[in-house]
PDB file of C-alpha atoms in Angstrom:
ATOM      1  CA  MET A   1      75.571  22.131 -15.156  1.00 90.00           C
ATOM      2  CA  PRO A   2      74.924  19.189 -12.821  1.00 96.00           C
ATOM      3  CA  THR A   3      71.639  17.324 -12.966  1.00 98.00           C
ATOM      4  CA  PRO A   4      69.256  17.687 -10.007  1.00 98.00           C
ATOM      5  CA  THR A   5      70.105  14.118  -8.986  1.00 98.00           C
ATOM      6  CA  GLN A   6      73.837  14.926  -8.992  1.00 98.00           C
ATOM      7  CA  VAL A   7      73.251  18.025  -6.841  1.00 98.00           C
ATOM      8  CA  VAL A   8      71.352  15.923  -4.294  1.00 98.00           C
ATOM      9  CA  THR A   9      73.904  13.109  -4.251  1.00 97.00           C
ATOM     10  CA  ASP A  10      76.749  15.634  -3.838  1.00 97.00           C
ATOM     11  CA  PHE A  11      74.820  17.252  -0.966  1.00 97.00           C
ATOM     12  CA  ILE A  12      74.237  13.892   0.718  1.00 96.00           C
ATOM     13  CA  GLU A  13      77.903  12.984   0.299  1.00 95.00           C
ATOM     14  CA  GLN A  14      78.857  16.215   2.088  1.00 94.00           C
ATOM     15  CA  LEU A  15      76.529  15.292   4.978  1.00 90.00           C
ATOM     16  CA  GLY A  16      78.664  12.188   5.568  1.00 88.00           C
ATOM     17  CA  ARG A  17      81.716  14.124   6.666  1.00 85.00           C
ATOM     18  CA  PRO A  18      82.170  15.083  10.333  1.00 76.00           C
ATOM     19  CA  GLY A  19      80.742  18.592  10.635  1.00 75.00           C
ATOM     20  CA  GLY A  20      79.485  18.156   7.100  1.00 84.00           C
ATOM     21  CA  PHE A  21      75.848  18.958   7.811  1.00 87.00           C
ATOM     22  CA  ALA A  22      76.541  22.664   8.368  1.00 90.00           C
ATOM     23  CA  ASP A  23      79.051  22.781   5.507  1.00 92.00           C
ATOM     24  CA  ALA A  24      76.536  21.179   3.129  1.00 95.00           C
ATOM     25  CA  ILE A  25      73.815  23.650   4.082  1.00 96.00           C
ATOM     26  CA  ARG A  26      76.159  26.580   3.495  1.00 96.00           C
ATOM     27  CA  ALA A  27      77.244  25.180   0.120  1.00 97.00           C
ATOM     28  CA  PHE A  28      73.922  23.971  -1.287  1.00 98.00           C
ATOM     29  CA  PHE A  29      71.153  26.076   0.302  1.00 98.00           C
ATOM     30  CA  THR A  30      70.006  29.564  -0.643  1.00 98.00           C
ATOM     31  CA  ASP A  31      68.673  32.344   1.574  1.00 97.00           C
ATOM     32  CA  SER A  32      65.164  31.169   0.674  1.00 98.00           C
ATOM     33  CA  THR A  33      65.618  27.377   0.838  1.00 98.00           C
ATOM     34  CA  ARG A  34      62.815  25.739   2.796  1.00 98.00           C
ATOM     35  CA  TYR A  35      64.004  22.788   4.906  1.00 97.00           C
ATOM     36  CA  LEU A  36      61.146  20.814   6.426  1.00 95.00           C
ATOM     37  CA  ASN A  37      61.264  17.780   8.691  1.00 91.00           C
ATOM     38  CA  VAL A  38      57.543  17.052   8.594  1.00 91.00           C
ATOM     39  CA  GLY A  39      56.112  17.011  12.100  1.00 85.00           C
ATOM     40  CA  MET A  40      59.268  18.471  13.651  1.00 88.00           C
ATOM     41  CA  THR A  41      60.940  21.504  12.103  1.00 92.00           C
ATOM     42  CA  ASP A  42      60.310  23.988   9.300  1.00 96.00           C
ATOM     43  CA  THR A  43      62.969  26.533   8.331  1.00 97.00           C
ATOM     44  CA  THR A  44      63.620  29.069   5.602  1.00 98.00           C
ATOM     45  CA  GLY A  45      67.148  30.033   4.630  1.00 98.00           C
ATOM     46  CA  ILE A  46      70.640  29.062   5.616  1.00 97.00           C
ATOM     47  CA  GLU A  47      70.706  30.556   9.115  1.00 97.00           C
ATOM     48  CA  GLU A  48      67.440  28.950  10.266  1.00 97.00           C
ATOM     49  CA  ALA A  49      68.562  25.589   8.857  1.00 96.00           C
ATOM     50  CA  LEU A  50      71.881  25.912  10.699  1.00 95.00           C
ATOM     51  CA  GLY A  51      69.879  26.542  13.889  1.00 94.00           C
ATOM     52  CA  VAL A  52      68.093  23.205  13.407  1.00 90.00           C
ATOM     53  CA  VAL A  53      71.425  21.484  12.811  1.00 87.00           C
ATOM     54  CA  GLN A  54      72.744  22.980  16.044  1.00 89.00           C
ATOM     55  CA  MET A  55      69.603  21.764  17.838  1.00 87.00           C
ATOM     56  CA  PHE A  56      70.174  18.224  16.477  1.00 79.00           C
ATOM     57  CA  GLU A  57      73.833  18.346  17.451  1.00 81.00           C
ATOM     58  CA  GLN A  58      73.084  19.485  21.008  1.00 84.00           C
ATOM     59  CA  GLY A  59      69.858  17.550  21.579  1.00 80.00           C
ATOM     60  CA  MET A  60      70.758  14.220  19.978  1.00 79.00           C
ATOM     61  CA  GLY A  61      74.538  14.349  19.928  1.00 81.00           C
ATOM     62  CA  MET A  62      74.569  14.171  16.119  1.00 84.00           C
ATOM     63  CA  SER A  63      77.683  15.232  14.243  1.00 84.00           C
ATOM     64  CA  TYR A  64      77.177  13.754  10.772  1.00 86.00           C
ATOM     65  CA  LEU A  65      75.110  11.192   8.932  1.00 89.00           C
ATOM     66  CA  LYS A  66      75.615   8.408   6.455  1.00 92.00           C
ATOM     67  CA  VAL A  67      72.864   7.548   4.022  1.00 95.00           C
ATOM     68  CA  ASP A  68      71.765   4.221   2.604  1.00 97.00           C
ATOM     69  CA  MET A  69      70.056   5.312  -0.619  1.00 97.00           C
ATOM     70  CA  LEU A  70      67.344   2.750  -1.304  1.00 98.00           C
ATOM     71  CA  ALA A  71      65.811   4.551  -4.292  1.00 98.00           C
ATOM     72  CA  ILE A  72      66.250   7.864  -6.095  1.00 98.00           C
ATOM     73  CA  ALA A  73      64.170   9.341  -8.914  1.00 98.00           C
ATOM     74  CA  GLU A  74      64.222  12.642 -10.775  1.00 98.00           C
ATOM     75  CA  GLN A  75      61.199  14.399 -12.239  1.00 98.00           C
ATOM     76  CA  GLY A  76      62.026  17.811 -13.663  1.00 97.00           C
ATOM     77  CA  ASP A  77      63.638  19.847 -10.882  1.00 98.00           C
ATOM     78  CA  LYS A  78      62.504  17.441  -8.129  1.00 98.00           C
ATOM     79  CA  VAL A  79      64.498  14.528  -6.748  1.00 98.00           C
ATOM     80  CA  LEU A  80      62.677  11.919  -4.681  1.00 98.00           C
ATOM     81  CA  THR A  81      64.611   9.686  -2.323  1.00 98.00           C
ATOM     82  CA  GLU A  82      63.921   6.676  -0.146  1.00 98.00           C
ATOM     83  CA  ARG A  83      66.698   6.465   2.413  1.00 97.00           C
ATOM     84  CA  ILE A  84      67.873   5.228   5.737  1.00 96.00           C
ATOM     85  CA  ASP A  85      69.757   8.032   7.457  1.00 94.00           C
ATOM     86  CA  HIS A  86      72.281   6.845  10.045  1.00 94.00           C
ATOM     87  CA  LEU A  87      73.136   9.650  12.482  1.00 90.00           C
ATOM     88  CA  TYR A  88      76.530   9.530  14.180  1.00 90.00           C
ATOM     89  CA  GLY A  89      78.009  11.378  17.120  1.00 87.00           C
ATOM     90  CA  PRO A  90      81.394  13.122  17.034  1.00 85.00           C
ATOM     91  CA  ASP A  91      82.945   9.980  18.563  1.00 87.00           C
ATOM     92  CA  GLY A  92      81.791   7.931  15.556  1.00 88.00           C
ATOM     93  CA  ASN A  93      79.147   6.009  17.499  1.00 92.00           C
ATOM     94  CA  LEU A  94      75.740   5.481  15.907  1.00 94.00           C
ATOM     95  CA  VAL A  95      73.087   7.684  17.541  1.00 90.00           C
ATOM     96  CA  MET A  96      70.103   6.379  15.544  1.00 91.00           C
ATOM     97  CA  SER A  97      68.924   5.202  12.143  1.00 93.00           C
ATOM     98  CA  VAL A  98      65.824   6.696  10.530  1.00 92.00           C
ATOM     99  CA  PRO A  99      64.020   5.287   7.477  1.00 95.00           C
ATOM    100  CA  LEU A 100      62.444   8.099   5.464  1.00 96.00           C
ATOM    101  CA  ALA A 101      61.372   9.513   2.152  1.00 97.00           C
ATOM    102  CA  GLY A 102      62.521  12.921   0.981  1.00 97.00           C
ATOM    103  CA  ILE A 103      61.859  15.385  -1.782  1.00 98.00           C
ATOM    104  CA  PHE A 104      64.452  17.902  -2.932  1.00 98.00           C
ATOM    105  CA  ASP A 105      63.719  20.899  -5.166  1.00 98.00           C
ATOM    106  CA  VAL A 106      66.777  21.904  -7.193  1.00 98.00           C
ATOM    107  CA  GLU A 107      67.563  25.015  -9.226  1.00 98.00           C
ATOM    108  CA  GLY A 108      70.922  24.984 -10.972  1.00 97.00           C
ATOM    109  CA  ASP A 109      73.434  23.755  -8.412  1.00 97.00           C
ATOM    110  CA  LYS A 110      71.375  24.770  -5.348  1.00 98.00           C
ATOM    111  CA  ILE A 111      68.734  23.040  -3.255  1.00 98.00           C
ATOM    112  CA  THR A 112      65.731  25.341  -2.887  1.00 98.00           C
ATOM    113  CA  GLY A 113      63.571  22.915  -0.939  1.00 98.00           C
ATOM    114  CA  TRP A 114      64.102  19.800   1.163  1.00 98.00           C
ATOM    115  CA  ARG A 115      61.236  17.908   2.753  1.00 98.00           C
ATOM    116  CA  ASP A 116      61.746  14.698   4.718  1.00 96.00           C
ATOM    117  CA  TYR A 117      58.833  12.472   5.725  1.00 96.00           C
ATOM    118  CA  PHE A 118      59.314   9.905   8.493  1.00 91.00           C
ATOM    119  CA  ASP A 119      57.632   8.411  11.534  1.00 87.00           C
ATOM    120  CA  THR A 120      58.384  10.876  14.322  1.00 75.00           C
ATOM    121  CA  ALA A 121      57.001   8.407  16.896  1.00 71.00           C
ATOM    122  CA  GLY A 122      59.968   6.178  16.110  1.00 60.00           C
ATOM    123  CA  LEU A 123      62.387   8.870  17.229  1.00 60.00           C
ATOM    124  CA  ALA A 124      61.219   8.582  20.829  1.00 52.00           C
ATOM    125  CA  GLY A 125      62.468   5.013  20.888  1.00 48.00           C
ATOM    126  CA  GLY A 126      65.826   5.723  19.280  1.00 48.00           C
ATOM    127  CA  GLY A 127      64.644   5.879  15.686  1.00 45.00           C
ATOM    128  CA  SER A 128      66.015   2.539  14.590  1.00 45.00           C
ATOM    129  CA  GLY A 129      63.874   0.543  12.303  1.00 45.00           C
TER     130      GLY A 129
END
């Protein structure tokens, strides 16, 4: 059985492949996973999360993201991350970079909760920081 940290790092690795965001959600989420971008979106389950991904793809031109993991810590079934998420379009061009902190809840090899905290005001100006 993978550790919670390994589940999260495998999930994040999947996000780095073109089209990988939707594939990662299908592979790692459950029908009751809560995915929350604080101040922006709040979903429950795979289908709602895929709807947010589609919104990001259409609204921001995002296709995949690469993560600079600044810090990661595990406490029980929770994994805390400090990251810079770099969002890329399908052409490989950088759309924006977002510094954030996230908390993942893990059960077995599934993510049952994902909450990201970031400055939403920064997104209006391209999100770089």
